[in-house]
Structure formats: C-alpha cells, structure tokens
Coordinates of C-alpha atoms in Angstrom, one line a residue:
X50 CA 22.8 138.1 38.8
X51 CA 20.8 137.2 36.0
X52 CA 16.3 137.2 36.2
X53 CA 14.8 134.4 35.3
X54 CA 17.2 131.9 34.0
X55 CA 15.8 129.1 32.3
X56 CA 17.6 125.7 33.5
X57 CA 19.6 123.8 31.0
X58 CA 18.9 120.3 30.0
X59 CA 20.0 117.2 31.6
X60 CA 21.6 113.9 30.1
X61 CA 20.6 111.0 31.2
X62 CA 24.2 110.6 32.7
X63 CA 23.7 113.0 35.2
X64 CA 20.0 112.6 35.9
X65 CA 20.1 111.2 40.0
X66 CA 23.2 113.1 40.2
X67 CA 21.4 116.3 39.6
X68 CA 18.6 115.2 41.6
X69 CA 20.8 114.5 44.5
X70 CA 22.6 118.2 44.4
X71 CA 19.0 119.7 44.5
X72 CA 17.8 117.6 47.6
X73 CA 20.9 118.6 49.2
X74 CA 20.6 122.3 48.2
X75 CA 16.7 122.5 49.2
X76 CA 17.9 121.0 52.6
X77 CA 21.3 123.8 53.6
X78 CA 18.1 126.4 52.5
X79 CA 15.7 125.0 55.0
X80 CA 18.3 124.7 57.2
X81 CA 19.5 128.0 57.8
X82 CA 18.4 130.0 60.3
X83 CA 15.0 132.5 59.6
X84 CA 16.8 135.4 60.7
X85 CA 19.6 135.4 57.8
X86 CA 16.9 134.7 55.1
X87 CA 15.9 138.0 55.7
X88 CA 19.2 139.8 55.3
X89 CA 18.9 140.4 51.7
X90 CA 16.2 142.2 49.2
X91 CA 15.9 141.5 46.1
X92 CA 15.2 144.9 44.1
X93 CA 13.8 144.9 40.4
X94 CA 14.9 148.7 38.8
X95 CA 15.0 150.2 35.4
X96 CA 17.7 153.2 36.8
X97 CA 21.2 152.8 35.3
X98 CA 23.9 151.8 37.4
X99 CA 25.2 155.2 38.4
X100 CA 22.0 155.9 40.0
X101 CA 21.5 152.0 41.8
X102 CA 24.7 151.1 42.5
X103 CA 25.3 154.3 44.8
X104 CA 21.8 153.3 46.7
X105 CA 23.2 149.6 46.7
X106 CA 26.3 150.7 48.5
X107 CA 25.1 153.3 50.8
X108 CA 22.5 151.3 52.3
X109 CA 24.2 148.3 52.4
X110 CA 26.9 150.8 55.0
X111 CA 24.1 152.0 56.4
X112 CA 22.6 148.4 57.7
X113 CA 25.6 146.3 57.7
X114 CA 25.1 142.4 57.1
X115 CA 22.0 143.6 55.2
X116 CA 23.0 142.6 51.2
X117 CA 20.9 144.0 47.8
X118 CA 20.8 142.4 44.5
X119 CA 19.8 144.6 42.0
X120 CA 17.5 143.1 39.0
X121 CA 17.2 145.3 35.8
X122 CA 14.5 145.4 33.7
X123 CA 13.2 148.5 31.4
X124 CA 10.0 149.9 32.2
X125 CA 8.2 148.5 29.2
X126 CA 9.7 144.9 29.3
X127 CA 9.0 145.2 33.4
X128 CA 5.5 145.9 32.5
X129 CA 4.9 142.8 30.8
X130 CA 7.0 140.4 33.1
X131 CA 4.9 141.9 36.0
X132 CA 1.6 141.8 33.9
X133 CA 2.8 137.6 33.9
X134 CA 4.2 137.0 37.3
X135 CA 2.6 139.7 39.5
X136 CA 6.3 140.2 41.3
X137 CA 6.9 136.3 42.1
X138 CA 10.3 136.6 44.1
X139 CA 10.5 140.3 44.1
X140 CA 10.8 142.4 47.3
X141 CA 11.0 145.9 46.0
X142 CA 10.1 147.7 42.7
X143 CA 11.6 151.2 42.0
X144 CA 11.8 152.9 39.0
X145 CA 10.7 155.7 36.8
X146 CA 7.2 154.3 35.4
X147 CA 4.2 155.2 36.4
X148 CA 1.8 153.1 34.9
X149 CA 3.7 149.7 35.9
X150 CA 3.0 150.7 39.5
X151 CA -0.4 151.5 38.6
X152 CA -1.1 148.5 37.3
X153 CA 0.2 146.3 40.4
X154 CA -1.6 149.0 42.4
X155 CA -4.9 148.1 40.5
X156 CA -4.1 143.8 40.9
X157 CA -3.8 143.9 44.5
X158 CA 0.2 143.3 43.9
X159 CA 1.8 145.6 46.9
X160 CA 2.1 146.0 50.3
X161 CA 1.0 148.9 52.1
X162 CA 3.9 151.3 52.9
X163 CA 4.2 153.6 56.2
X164 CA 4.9 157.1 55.2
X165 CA 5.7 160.6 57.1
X166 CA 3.2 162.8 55.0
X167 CA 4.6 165.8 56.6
X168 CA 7.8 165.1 55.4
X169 CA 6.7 163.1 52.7
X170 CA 3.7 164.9 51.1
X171 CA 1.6 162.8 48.4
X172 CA 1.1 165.7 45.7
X173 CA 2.6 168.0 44.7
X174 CA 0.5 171.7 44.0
X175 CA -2.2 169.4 43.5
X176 CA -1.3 167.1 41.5
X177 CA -0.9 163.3 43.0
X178 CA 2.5 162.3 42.9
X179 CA 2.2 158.8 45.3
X180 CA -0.3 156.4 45.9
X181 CA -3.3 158.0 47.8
X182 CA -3.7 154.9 50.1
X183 CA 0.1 154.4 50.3
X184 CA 0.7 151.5 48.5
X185 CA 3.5 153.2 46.2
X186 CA 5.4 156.3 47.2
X187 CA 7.3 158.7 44.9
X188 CA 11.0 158.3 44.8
X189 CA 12.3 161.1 43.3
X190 CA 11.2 163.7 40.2
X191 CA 12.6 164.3 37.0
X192 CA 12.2 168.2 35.3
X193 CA 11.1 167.9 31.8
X194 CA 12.4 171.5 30.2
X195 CA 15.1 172.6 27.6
X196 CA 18.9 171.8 27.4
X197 CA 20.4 175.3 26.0
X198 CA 24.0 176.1 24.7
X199 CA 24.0 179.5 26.5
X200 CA 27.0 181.1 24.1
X201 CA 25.1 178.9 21.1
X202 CA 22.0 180.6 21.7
X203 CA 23.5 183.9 22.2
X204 CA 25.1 183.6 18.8
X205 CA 21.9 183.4 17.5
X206 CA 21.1 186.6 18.6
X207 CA 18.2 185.6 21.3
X208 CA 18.1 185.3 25.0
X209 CA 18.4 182.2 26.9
X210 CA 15.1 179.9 26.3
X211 CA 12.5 180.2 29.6
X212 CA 9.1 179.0 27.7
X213 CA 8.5 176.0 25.5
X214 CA 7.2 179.0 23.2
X215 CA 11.1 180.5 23.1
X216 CA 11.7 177.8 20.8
X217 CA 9.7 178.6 17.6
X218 CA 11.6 181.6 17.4
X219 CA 12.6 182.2 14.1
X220 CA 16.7 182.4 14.6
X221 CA 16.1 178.7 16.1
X222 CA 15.2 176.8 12.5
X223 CA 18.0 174.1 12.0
X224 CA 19.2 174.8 15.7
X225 CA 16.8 172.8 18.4
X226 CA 16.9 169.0 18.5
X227 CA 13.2 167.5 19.2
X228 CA 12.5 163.8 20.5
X229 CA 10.2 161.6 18.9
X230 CA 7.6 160.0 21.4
X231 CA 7.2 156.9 19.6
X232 CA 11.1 156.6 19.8
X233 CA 12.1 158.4 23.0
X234 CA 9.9 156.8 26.5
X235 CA 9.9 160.4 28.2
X236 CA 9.3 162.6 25.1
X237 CA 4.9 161.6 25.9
X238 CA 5.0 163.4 29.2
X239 CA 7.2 166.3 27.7
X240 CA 4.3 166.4 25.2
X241 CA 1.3 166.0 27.5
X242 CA 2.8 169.2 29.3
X243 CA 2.3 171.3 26.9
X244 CA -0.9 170.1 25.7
X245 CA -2.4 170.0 29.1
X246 CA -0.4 173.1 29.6
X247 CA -1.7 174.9 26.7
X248 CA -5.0 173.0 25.6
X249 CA -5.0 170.3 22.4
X250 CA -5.6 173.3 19.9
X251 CA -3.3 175.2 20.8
X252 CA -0.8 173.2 22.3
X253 CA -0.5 171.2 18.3
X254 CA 0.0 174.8 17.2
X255 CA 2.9 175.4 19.4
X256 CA 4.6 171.9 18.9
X257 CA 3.6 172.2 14.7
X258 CA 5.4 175.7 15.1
X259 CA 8.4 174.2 16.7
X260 CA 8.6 171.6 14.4
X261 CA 9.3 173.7 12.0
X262 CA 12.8 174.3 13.6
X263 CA 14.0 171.4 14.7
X264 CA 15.7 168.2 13.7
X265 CA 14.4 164.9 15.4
X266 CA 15.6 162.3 17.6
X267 CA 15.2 159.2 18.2
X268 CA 17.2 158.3 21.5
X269 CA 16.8 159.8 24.7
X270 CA 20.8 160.5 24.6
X271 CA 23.1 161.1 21.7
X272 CA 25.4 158.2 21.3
X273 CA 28.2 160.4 20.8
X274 CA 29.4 163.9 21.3
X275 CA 25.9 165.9 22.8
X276 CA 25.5 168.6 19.6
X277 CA 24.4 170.5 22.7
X278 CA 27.0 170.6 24.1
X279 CA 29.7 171.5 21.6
X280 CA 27.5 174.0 20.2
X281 CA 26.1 172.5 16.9
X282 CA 22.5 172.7 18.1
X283 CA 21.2 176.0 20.5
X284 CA 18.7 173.5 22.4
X285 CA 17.2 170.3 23.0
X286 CA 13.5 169.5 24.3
X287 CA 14.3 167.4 27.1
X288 CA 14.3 165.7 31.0
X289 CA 17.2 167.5 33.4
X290 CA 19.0 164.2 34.7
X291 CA 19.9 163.9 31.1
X292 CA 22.6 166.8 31.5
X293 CA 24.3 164.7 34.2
X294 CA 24.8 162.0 31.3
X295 CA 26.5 164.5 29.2
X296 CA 28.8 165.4 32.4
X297 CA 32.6 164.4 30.7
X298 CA 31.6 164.4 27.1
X299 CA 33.4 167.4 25.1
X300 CA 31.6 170.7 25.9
X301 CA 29.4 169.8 28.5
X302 CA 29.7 172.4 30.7
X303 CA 28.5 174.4 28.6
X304 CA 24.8 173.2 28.8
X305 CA 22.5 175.0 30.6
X306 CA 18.7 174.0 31.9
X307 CA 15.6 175.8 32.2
X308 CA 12.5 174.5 33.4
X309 CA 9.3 176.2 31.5
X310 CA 6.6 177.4 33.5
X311 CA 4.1 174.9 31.9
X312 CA 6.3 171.9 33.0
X313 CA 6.1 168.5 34.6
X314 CA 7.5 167.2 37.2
X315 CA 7.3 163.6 37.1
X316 CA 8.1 161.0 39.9
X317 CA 9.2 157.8 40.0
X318 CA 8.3 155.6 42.5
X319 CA 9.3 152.6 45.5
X320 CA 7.0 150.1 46.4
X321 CA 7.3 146.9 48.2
X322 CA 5.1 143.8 46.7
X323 CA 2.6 142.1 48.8
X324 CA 4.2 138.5 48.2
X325 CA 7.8 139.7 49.2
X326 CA 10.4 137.3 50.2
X327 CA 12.1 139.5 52.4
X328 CA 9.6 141.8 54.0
X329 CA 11.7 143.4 56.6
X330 CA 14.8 144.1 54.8
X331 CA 12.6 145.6 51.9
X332 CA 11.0 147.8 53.8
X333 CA 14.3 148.8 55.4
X334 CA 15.4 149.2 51.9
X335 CA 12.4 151.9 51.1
X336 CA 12.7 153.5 54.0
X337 CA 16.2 154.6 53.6
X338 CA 15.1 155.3 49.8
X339 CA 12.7 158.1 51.4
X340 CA 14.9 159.1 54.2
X341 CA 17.0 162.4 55.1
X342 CA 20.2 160.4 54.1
X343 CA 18.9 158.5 50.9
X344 CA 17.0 161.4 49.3
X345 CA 20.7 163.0 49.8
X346 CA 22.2 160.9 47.2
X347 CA 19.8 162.6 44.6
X348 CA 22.0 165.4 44.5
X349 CA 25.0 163.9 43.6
X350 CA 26.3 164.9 40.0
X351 CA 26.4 161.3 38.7
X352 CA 22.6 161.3 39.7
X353 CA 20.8 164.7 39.6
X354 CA 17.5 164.1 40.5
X355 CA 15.0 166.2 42.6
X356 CA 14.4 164.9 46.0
X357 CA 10.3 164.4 47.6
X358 CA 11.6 166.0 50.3
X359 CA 10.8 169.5 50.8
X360 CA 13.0 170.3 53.8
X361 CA 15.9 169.4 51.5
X362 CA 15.1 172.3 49.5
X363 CA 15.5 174.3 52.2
X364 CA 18.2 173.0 53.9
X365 CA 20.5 172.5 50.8
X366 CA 21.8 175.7 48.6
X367 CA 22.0 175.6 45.0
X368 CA 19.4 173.0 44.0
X369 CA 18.0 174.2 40.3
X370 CA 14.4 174.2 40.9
X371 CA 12.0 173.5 43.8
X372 CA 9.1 171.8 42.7
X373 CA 7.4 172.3 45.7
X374 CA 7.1 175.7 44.9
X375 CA 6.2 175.9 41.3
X376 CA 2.5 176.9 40.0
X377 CA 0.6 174.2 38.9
X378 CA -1.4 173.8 35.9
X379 CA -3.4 170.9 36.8
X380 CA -1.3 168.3 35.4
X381 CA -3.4 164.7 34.6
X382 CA -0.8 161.6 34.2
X383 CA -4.2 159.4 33.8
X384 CA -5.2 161.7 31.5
X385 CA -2.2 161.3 29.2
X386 CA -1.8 157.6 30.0
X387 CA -5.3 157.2 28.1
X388 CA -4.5 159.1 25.1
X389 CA -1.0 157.8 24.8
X390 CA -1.2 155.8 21.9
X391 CA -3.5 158.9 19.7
X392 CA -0.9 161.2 20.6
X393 CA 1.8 159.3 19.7
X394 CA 0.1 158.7 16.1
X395 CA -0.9 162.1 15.6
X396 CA 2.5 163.5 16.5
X397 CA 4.2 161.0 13.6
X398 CA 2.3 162.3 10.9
X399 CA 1.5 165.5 11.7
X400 CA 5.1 166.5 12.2
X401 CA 7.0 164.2 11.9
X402 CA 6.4 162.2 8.2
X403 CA 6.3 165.1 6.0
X404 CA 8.9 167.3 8.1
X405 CA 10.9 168.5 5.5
X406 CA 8.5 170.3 3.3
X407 CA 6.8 171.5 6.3
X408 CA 10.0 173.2 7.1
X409 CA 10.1 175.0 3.9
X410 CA 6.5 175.8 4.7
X411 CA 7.3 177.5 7.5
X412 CA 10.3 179.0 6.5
X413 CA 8.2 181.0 3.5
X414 CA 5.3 181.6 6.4
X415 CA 7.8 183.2 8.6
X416 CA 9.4 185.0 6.0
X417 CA 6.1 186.9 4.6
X418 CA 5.4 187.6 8.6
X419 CA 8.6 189.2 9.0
X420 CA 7.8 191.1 5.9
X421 CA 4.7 192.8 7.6
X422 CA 2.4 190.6 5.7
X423 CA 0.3 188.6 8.9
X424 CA -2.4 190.5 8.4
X425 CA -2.5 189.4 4.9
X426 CA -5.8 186.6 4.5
X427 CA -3.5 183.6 2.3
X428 CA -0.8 184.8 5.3
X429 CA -3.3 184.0 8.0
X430 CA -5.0 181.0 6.2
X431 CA -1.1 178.7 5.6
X432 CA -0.9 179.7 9.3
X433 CA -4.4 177.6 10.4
X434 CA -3.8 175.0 7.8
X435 CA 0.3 174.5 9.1
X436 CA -1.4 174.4 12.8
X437 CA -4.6 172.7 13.2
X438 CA -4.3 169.3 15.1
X439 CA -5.5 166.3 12.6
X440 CA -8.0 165.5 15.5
X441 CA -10.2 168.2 17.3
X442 CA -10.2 168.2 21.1
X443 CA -13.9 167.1 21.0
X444 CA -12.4 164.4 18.7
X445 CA -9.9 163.1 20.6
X446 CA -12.0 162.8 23.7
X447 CA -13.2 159.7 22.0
X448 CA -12.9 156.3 23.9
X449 CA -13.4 154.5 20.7
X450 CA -10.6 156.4 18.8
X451 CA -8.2 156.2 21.9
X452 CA -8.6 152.7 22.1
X453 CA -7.8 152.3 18.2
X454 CA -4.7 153.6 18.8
X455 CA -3.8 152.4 22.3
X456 CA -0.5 150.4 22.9
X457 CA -1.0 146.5 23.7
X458 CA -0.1 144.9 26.4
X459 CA 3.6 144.4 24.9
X460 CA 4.0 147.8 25.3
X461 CA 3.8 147.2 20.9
X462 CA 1.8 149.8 18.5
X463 CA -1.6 148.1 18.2
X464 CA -2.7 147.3 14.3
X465 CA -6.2 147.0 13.2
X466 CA -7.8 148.0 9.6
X467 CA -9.5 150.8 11.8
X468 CA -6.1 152.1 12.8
X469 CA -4.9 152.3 8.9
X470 CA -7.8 153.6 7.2
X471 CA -7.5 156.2 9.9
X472 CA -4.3 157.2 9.3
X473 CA -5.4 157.1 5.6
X474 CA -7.6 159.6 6.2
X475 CA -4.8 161.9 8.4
X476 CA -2.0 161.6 5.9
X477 CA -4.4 162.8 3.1
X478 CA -6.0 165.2 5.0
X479 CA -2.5 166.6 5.5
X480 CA -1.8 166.1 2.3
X481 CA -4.2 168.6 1.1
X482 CA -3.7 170.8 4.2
X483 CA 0.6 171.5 2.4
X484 CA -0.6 171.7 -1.2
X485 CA -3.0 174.8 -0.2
X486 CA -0.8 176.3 2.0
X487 CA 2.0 176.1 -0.5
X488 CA -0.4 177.5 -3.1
X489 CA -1.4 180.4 -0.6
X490 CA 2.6 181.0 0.4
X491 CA 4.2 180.9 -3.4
X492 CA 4.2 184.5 -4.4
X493 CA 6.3 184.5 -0.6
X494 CA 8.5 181.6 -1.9
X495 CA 11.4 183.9 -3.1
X496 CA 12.3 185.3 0.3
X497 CA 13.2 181.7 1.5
X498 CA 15.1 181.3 -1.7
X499 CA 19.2 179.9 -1.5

C-alpha cells in the first residue's frame, strides 16, 4: 500500500466521469456498516519486514476478520511527516525512535493507553523506558554491546571482549570495526553509553583510544559478507538484533555478543494516536503487541529482540541477557537527545577526519608504553594531547553551543557561520594537538617502523 499518494491529473475528457466514480465511492463508504470500518488498523513502522510481517500475521490469526496494513516510514523521514500531519489517518505508531514519540507526546498527538505495570513496568533500574502518564509504552529493547569473532579474537591472543574498554587493547589495532554516528542512526546511543557511562572526559579518552584500532563504518550492516563473521575483523561496536541479520550470511555462526556493563538498553515503543480511525482495532493491535503471546514473537531468530516483559525472562531458558536485572548507571535519553548534534560533530573530527595519522600516533604511543616508558613525561603528555575531548564537560553543557550544532527539523546537519568558525577552531586545535604529540613520540617512532 503506498502512504500518501499524490492523485494524478485529470483531462478534461474524463473530468464528470471521475467526479461520478468519487460520488459513487464516497457513497459504498458511507454505506457500510460502522462495525466493519473498524476491522482494520492502519500501522505506521520503521521495523523491517521480518520483524512486522510476523506481528501482521499472528495477530491477524489471533483476531480473525481483523486486517493490518503496514505503512513504512524511517524514523527520521517519520519524524518530519508527523512534525506536518500530527498522524492524520494513522491508528498506531511503533517503532524504534524515541524522540518521534516524544514529540507527539509533547503535541497532544496520542491517546492514552491502559497498561498492566506489574507486568509491564515503566523503567527499567531507574531509568524511564515508557511514557510516565501512559501515552506511549515500550515495545521491546535492543542491547547495544560488541559483535566478537570468538576463534578471531582468540587468534589474537586475548580473551573474549566483556567491557567497551577490552577493545583498545593493543592486539585489536586494524581488527574492530567502529560506526560512525553521523552515518549509522544507533551508533549516538552506543556513544552516549559510554559517555554517560564513563563521564565526557574520560569517556572521549576511551572512544579516542579505541579509535586508534579500528576501521569505520558507515552502515548499520555490511552490505555483503559480515568481516565479522568470516573472521577478517575480531569485533564490531554494535546493537544485538544486528546478529540476527547476519543469520545465513557465510560464517555467521561464528559471531558471538556480549553486553558491557556500562550498556544501554534502549526501547522502542507502540502508541495509538489521539485522532485514530480505528480506535478499537488499534488498541487491540497494541495490546497483543504487549501481551504474553506477542512479546513471544521477540524471541524468534529472524527477530531477536528483548521482550518488556519480565516474567518472560523467567519463564523462557536461554535468553542472552535480562535487562531487568542489570545495574544501572543512570542512563539519560533526554540528556543525549540534547547534545546529539555536538556529539556528533565532535566525534567527526576528533576521530574520525584525521584517523589515519592518529593511528600511527597511537601505534608509536603504545609501542613506547609497552617498552616500559609510561612513566616517561613526553610518554604521558602525547597520551593527554591523543585524549582530551575538543570541548570540556563544563563546555559542552552549553545551551548555546548545543543549539549551534543541533539537527533541524529535517533531521539535516544545521549550518550557520557559528557552526564553521567553530569547527575552525576544533580542527586547528587538533591540528596542533598531532604535531606536538608527534614531536614528543619521534625518538619512539622506530618501534612502529614496517
């Protein structure tokens, strides 16, 4: 079914015939009965087909004569179509992004739903993961964590990676793929973890440190053969449902998951819009989403998703992680949301623009600490200069700043003269940051030599 088909254009030939079919359409509509205009919901999703057509189906056996058509949008396109139309013609939204719902949630856009918070709890260690007042209810959750090649990684000589920290080991260098967030929709959360996790300063240590070992992606999923999975890379910073995507690809039983202890869990969510067509069949719809039987379907290896259902955990063997049972850090989506566009700025030139000589960097820096030389001042110094953030925590606290760098409404990078004599100032900053490092590290330079 396509969304929001424009009509095509009428000859003059055909103009009362065409006005005719309409009155004659409008009039079989009114005439039905209410009862059957209710059997359907329409249901606008960014999840992939494996994951919406199984929900389709099931609850379609589940509540027979009940139909669901499926509109697809991606999270940042559905952002701005909603931002326009509020949800005109919608009945349900579900999918994996949190600010879209937020942003209905703030416009008065959605119905309120009825939810079990026994069974359904609202956070999750303390963190909110559904709407407080119940207008939008997590879904499911997605583990962000690291893809590992366990024979790969044992080649390498190390043990299997438990800590986002595991990965700037030195044996890693050339061997962990790393997405970009400016390019990858999750890779911001993935990043927020750790600085969250960690704190800005040293969280931009750790990633600058990892950086140094990686090659980066720009895709959520390779497009080919998973170099995970065949062995050509040890590890990959990523979300676990992706390893269900590599399921029949060469190798990929071979990949393994962990999830770090400084890790997010992030849901996605169902809601049903105030203005719905179909009110009763939508909220049949979300119920079954929520229920026993539908939170089931999670588990299936096409899908693998975490369910929001805690008995399930309990009830059902071999599930990887339970969320509901992991320390929390104090995770702050709003938090993240606010600073999305700074940290997406910082991490493309601070790591990303200049990544090849700040991998020789920190080859010759890891090469003079393996030599016993950390203690050593021009050791200690390339280490500060390879890991201080370009913006201090204080700095980034900054409304003004965030707002410089904030997406627009398009979900587009935002452009100002502000913006770019900023990143002026970063880029030469950095700049100067390499040339004295590499000053400081070239009596070291040998060790790193081909």
């Amino acid at each position: 079914m396509k969304y929001n088909r424009k009509p095509g254009t009428e000859n003059s030939g055909n103009h009362w015939h065409t006005i005719v079919y309409l009155f004659l359409l409008s009039l079989s509509f009114y005439c039905q009965p209410a009862q059957a205009s209710d059997n359907r919901v329409i249901v606008l999703t960014s999840y992939a087909e494996e994951v919406s057509t199984r929900f389709q189906a099931a609850f379609e056996r589940a509540y027979p004569g009940k139909r669901v058509e499926i509109l697809w949008r991606h999270g940042e396109d559905a952002y701005y179509h909603l931002m326009q139309t509020g949800g005109k013609g919608i009945d349900v939204y579900w999918s994996p992004a949190p600010g879209n719902f937020a942003m209905l949630r703030r416009d008065n856009r959605l119905a309120r739903l009825s939810l079990d918070r026994k069974a359904l709890p609202g956070d999750l260690g303390g963190v909110e993961i559904s709407d407080p007042a119940g207008y939008y209810a997590a879904f499911e959750l997605a583990g962000y964590g690291i893809a590992y090649n366990a024979r790969a990684v044992k080649a390498l000589g190390l043990p299997p990676p438990k800590e986002w920290s595991d990965l700037a080991a030195i044996p890693y260098a050339g061997k962990v793929q790393m997405p970009i967030p400016g390019s990858v929709g999750f890779a911001s959360v993935l990043y927020e973890a750790i600085l969250q996790g960690y704190g800005w300063e040293k969280g931009w240590a750790l990633l600058s440190e990892i950086a140094g070992n990686v090659t980066f992606n720009r895709a959520a999923f390779p497009d080919e053969k998973d170099a995970v999975a065949t062995g050509e890379m040890a590890a990959r910073m990523t979300m676990d449902f992706f390893i269900s995507i590599a399921t029949g690809t060469d190798g990929s039983n071979k990949i393994s998951f962990s999830y770090p202890s400084r890790t997010v869990y992030n849901p996605a969510h169902i809601a049903i819009f105030a203005q719905a067509p179909h009110p009763e069949t939508a909220r049949e719809f979300v119920d079954f989403a929520l229920s026993t039987e539908g939170q089931k379907l999670l588990l299936h290896p096409d899908i693998h998703r975490l369910p929001v259902r805690p008995a399930l955990y309990q009830e059902i063997s071999g599930i990887a992680v339970n969320p509901f049972q992991q320390q929390s850090f104090g995770y702050n989506a709003s938090f993240g949301r606010e600073r999305h566009g700074l940290m997406v700025a910082i991490f493309d030139i601070m790591l990303v623009r200049f990544h090849d000589r700040q991998v020789t960097l920190w080859k010759t820096l890891h090469a003079a600490e393996s030599a016993g030389l950390s203690a050593r001042p021009e050791v200690q110094r390339a280490r500060q200069l390879l890991t201080t953030p370009l913006v201090s925590d204080a700095e980034q606290k900054d409304a003004a700043l965030r707002r410089t760098f904030a997406f627009t409404e398009k979900a587009e990078k935002s452009s100002s003269p502000q913006r770019t004599k900023i990143e002026n100032q970063w880029i030469n900053a950095l700049k100067q940051r390499m040339d004295e490092a590499s000053q400081l590290l070239a009596p070291h330079q040998r060790a790193v030599q081909p």
